[in-house]
Coordinates of C-alpha atoms in Angstrom, one line a residue:
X1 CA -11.9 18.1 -1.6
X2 CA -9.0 15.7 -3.4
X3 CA -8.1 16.5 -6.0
X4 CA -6.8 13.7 -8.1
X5 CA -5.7 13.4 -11.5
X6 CA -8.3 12.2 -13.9
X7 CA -6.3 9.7 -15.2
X8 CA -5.7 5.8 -14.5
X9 CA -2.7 4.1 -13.5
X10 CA -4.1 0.8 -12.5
X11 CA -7.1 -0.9 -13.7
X12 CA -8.1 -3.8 -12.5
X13 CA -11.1 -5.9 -15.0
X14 CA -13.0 -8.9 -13.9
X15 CA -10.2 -10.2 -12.1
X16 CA -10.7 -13.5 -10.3
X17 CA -8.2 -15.9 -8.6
X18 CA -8.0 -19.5 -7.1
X19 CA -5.2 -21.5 -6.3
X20 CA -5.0 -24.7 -7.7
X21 CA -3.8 -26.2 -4.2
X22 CA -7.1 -25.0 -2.3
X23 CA -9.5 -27.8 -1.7
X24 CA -13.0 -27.6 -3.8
X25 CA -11.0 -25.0 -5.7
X26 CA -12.8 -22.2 -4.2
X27 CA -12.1 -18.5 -5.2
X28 CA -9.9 -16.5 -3.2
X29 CA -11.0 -12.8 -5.0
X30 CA -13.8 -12.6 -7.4
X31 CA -15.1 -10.0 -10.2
X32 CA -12.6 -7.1 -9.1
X33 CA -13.4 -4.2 -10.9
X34 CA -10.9 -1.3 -9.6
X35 CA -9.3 2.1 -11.1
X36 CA -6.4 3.5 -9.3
X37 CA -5.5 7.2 -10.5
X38 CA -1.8 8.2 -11.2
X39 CA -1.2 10.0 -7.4
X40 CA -3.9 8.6 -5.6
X41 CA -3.5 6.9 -2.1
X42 CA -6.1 3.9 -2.1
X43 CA -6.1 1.7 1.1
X44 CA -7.5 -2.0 0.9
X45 CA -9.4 -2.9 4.5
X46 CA -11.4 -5.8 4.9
X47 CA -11.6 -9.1 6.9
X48 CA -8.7 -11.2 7.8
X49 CA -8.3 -13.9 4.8
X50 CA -10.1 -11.7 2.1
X51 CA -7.6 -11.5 -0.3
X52 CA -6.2 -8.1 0.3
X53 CA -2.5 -9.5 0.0
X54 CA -3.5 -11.4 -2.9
X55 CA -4.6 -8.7 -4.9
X56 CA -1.3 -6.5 -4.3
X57 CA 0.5 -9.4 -5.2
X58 CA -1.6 -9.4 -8.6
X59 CA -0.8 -5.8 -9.2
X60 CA 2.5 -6.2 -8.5
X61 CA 2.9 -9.0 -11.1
X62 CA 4.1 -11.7 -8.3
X63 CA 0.9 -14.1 -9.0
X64 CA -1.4 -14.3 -11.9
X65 CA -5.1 -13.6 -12.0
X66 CA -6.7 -17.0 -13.3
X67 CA -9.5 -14.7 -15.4
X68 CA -9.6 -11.2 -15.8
X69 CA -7.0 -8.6 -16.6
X70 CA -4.4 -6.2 -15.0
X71 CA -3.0 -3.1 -16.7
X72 CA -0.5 -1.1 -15.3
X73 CA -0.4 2.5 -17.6
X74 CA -1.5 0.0 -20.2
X75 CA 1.3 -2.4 -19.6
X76 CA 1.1 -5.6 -17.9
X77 CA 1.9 -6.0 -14.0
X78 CA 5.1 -8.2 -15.6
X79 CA 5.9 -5.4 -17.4
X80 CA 5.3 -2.8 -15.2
X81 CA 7.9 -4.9 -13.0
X82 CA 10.4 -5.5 -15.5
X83 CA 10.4 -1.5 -16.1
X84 CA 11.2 -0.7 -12.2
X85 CA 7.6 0.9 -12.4
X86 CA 6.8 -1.0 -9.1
X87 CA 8.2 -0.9 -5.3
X88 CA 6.8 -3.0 -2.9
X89 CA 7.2 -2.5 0.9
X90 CA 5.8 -5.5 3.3
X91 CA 5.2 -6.0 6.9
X92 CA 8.9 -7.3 7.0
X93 CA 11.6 -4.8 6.3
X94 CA 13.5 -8.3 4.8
X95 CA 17.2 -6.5 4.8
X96 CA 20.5 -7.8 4.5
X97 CA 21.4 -8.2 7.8
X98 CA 25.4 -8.1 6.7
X99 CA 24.7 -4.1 4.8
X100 CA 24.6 -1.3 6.3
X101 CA 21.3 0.9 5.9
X102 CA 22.9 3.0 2.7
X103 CA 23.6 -0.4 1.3
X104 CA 20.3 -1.7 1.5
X105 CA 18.8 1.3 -0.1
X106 CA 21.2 1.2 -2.9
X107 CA 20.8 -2.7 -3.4
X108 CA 18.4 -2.1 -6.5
X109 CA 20.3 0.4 -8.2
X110 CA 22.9 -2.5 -8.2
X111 CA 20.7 -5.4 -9.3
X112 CA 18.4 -3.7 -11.4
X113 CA 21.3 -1.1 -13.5
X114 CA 18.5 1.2 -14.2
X115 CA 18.7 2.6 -18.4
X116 CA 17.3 5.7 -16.9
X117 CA 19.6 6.8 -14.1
X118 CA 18.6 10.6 -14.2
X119 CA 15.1 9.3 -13.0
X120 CA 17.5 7.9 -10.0
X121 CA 17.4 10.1 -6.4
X122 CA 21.2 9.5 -4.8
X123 CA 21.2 7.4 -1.7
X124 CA 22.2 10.7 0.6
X125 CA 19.2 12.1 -0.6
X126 CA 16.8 9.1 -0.2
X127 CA 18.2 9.3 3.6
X128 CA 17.3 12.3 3.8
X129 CA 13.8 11.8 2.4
X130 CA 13.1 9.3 4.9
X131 CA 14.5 10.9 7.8
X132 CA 17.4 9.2 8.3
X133 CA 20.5 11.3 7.7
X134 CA 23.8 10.3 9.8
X135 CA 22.6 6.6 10.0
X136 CA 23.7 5.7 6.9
X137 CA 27.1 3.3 8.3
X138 CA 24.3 1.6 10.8
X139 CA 23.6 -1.9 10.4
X140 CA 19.8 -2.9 10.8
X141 CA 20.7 -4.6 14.2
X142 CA 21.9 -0.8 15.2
X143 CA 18.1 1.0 14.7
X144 CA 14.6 0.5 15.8
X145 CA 11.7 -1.2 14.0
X146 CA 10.1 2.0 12.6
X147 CA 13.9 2.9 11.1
X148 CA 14.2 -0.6 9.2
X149 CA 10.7 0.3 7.7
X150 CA 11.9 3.8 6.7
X151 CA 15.0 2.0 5.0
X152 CA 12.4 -0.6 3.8
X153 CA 10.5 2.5 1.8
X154 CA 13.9 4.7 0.7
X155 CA 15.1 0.9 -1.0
X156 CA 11.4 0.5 -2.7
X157 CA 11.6 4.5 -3.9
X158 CA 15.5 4.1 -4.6
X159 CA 14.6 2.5 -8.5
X160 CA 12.0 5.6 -9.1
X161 CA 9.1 3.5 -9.1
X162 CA 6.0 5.5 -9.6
X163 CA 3.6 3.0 -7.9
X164 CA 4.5 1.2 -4.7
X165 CA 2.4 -1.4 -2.7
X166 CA 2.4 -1.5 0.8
X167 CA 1.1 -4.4 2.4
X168 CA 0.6 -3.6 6.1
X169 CA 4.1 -1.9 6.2
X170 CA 3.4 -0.8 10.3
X171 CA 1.6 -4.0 11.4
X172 CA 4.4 -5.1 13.6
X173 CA 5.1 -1.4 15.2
X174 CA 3.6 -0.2 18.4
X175 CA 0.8 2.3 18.2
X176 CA 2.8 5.6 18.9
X177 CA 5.6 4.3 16.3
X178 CA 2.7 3.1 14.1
X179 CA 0.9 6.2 14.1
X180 CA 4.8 8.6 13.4
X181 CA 5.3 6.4 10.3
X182 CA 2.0 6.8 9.1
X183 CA 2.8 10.8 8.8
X184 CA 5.8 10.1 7.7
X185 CA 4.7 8.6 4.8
X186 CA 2.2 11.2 3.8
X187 CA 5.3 13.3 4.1
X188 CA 6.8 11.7 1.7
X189 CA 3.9 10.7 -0.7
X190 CA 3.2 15.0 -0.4
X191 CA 6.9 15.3 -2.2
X192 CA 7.2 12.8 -4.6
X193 CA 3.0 12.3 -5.3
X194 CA 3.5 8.2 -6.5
X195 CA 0.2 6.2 -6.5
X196 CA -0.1 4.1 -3.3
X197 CA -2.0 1.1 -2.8
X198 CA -1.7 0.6 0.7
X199 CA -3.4 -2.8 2.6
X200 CA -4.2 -2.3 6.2
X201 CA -6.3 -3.9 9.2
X202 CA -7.0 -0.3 11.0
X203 CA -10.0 1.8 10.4
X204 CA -8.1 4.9 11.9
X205 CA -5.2 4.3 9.4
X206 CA -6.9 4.0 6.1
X207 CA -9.0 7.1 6.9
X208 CA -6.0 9.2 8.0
X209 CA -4.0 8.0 4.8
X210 CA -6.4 7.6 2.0
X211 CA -8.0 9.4 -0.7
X212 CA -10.7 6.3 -1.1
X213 CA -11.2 3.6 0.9
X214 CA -11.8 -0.2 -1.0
X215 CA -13.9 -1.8 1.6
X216 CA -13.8 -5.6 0.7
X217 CA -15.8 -8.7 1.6
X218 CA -15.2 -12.1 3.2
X219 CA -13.8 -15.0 1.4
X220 CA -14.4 -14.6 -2.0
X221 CA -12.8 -10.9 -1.4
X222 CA -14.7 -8.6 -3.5
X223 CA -14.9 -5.1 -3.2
X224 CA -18.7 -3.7 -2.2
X225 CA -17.9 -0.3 -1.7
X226 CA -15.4 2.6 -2.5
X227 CA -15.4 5.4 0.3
X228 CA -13.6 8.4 -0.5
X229 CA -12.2 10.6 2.2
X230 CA -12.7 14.1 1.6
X231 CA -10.0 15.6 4.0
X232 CA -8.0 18.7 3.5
X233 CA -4.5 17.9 2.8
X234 CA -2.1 18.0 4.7
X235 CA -3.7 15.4 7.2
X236 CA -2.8 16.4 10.8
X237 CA -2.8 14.8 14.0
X238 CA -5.9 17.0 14.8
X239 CA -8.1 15.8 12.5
X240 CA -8.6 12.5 14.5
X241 CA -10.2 14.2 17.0
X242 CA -12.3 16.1 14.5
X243 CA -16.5 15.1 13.7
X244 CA -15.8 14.3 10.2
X245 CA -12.7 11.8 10.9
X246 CA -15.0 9.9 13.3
X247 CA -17.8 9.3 10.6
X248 CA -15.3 8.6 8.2
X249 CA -14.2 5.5 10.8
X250 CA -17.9 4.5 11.8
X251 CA -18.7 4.5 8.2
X252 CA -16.0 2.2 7.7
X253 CA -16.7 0.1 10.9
X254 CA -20.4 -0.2 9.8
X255 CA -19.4 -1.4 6.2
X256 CA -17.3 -4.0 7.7
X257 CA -19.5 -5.2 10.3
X258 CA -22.5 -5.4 8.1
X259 CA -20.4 -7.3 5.4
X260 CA -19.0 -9.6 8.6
X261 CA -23.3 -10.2 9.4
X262 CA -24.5 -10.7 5.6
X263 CA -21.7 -13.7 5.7
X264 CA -22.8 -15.3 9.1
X265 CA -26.3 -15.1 8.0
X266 CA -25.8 -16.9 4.6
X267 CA -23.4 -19.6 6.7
X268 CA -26.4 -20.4 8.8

């Protein structure tokens, strides 16, 4: 069984969003109730286009919700943000092609000249975190895609945030890389225990990461169920071959399949 604390860092209350651009101004999320718990792992799956993007922009205070509203320990997303409370890592590493790798994970300590530095991990030690010791004078043209993503994560956790957002983060790795970061990361979130909310296409990867699962619907994304994955901890590569991680995944794949038929049916 998880166990996860009983208290909320993100809530989420009737949150809606269109964008003013869209023709007939239709809704791209609608009536998203969600509680994330301080330490929880929560992955977003659903359809291509749902809004899963979209609504880890809204937590992370890049958009605003048109109704509804976002706290963040009780403090706006804005807030949240302007409080180094937030990292974000995207599909895109986006580093500075010019730094080396210790320089990109110590760019926010420079922009940001956080009032709390003893909240601050050194970048030797982020390096090490993330599995990168002696590659700190390599420039991002010198290392492989699954090393920019583990610089991508030691610059997100270099300010102390305690929630990140991870938006597909391994998309653009091949399977066997894919699958080493996804480990790694649990590695990580096992030592440092921030709250992850973690959008992803792949069935296997939400189930191997999450403590629940926020299965969302088509275009208006909404969520229509919350699947939690009672794994023992640590997760291990043998679990994927194990009875209980396979009806975790057909669950998943039926909840997404059924949502994908309910659509087509009201289309027609």
């Amino acid at each position: 069984m998880n166990c996860i604390p009983n208290t909320h860092h993100v809530r989420l209350s009737d949150v809606c969003k269109r964008f003013d651009d869209e023709a007939n101004g239709s809704y791209v999320l609608q009536d998203i109730n969600l509680e994330i718990a301080h330490g929880e792992f929560l992955c977003l799956i659903g359809p291509s286009g749902c809004g899963k993007s979209t609504l880890l922009r809204l937590v992370g205070g890049l958009i605003e919700p048109t109704s509804g509203e976002i706290q963040i320990d009780r403090l706006t997303p804005a807030e949240a943000q302007s409080n180094k409370a937030i990292g974000f890592v995207f599909q895109e590493p986006s580093l500075l092609p010019w730094r080396t790798v210790a320089d990109n994970i110590s760019l926010p300590l420079e922009v940001n000249l956080k009032n709390n530095p003893e909240n601050v991990r050194s970048v030797s030690e982020l390096l090490h975190l993330v599995g990168l010791d002696g590659y700190a004078e390599y420039y991002p043209s010198q290392v492989s895609g699954g090393m920019l993503q583990r610089v991508a994560l030691a610059r997100a956790l270099a300010s102390g945030a305690s929630l990140l957002l991870m938006d597909e983060p391994f998309g653009a790795l091949d399977e066997i890389t894919r699958a080493v970061m996804g480990y790694e990361l649990l590695r990580i979130w096992n030592t440092d225990k921030k709250s992850v909310v973690f959008v992803t296409h792949s069935i296997s990867e939400a189930v191997t990461l999450s403590d629940r699962v926020a299965v969302m619907s088509r275009r208006p994304g909404r969520i229509v169920e919350m699947v939690e994955i009672n794994l023992p901890r640590p997760r291990t590569r043998s679990m994927e071959r194990g009875p209980a991680f396979r009806r975790y995944s057909e669950w998943l794949h039926d909840l997404l399949w059924q949502g994908n038929q309910n659509e087509q049916a009201v289309a027609r």
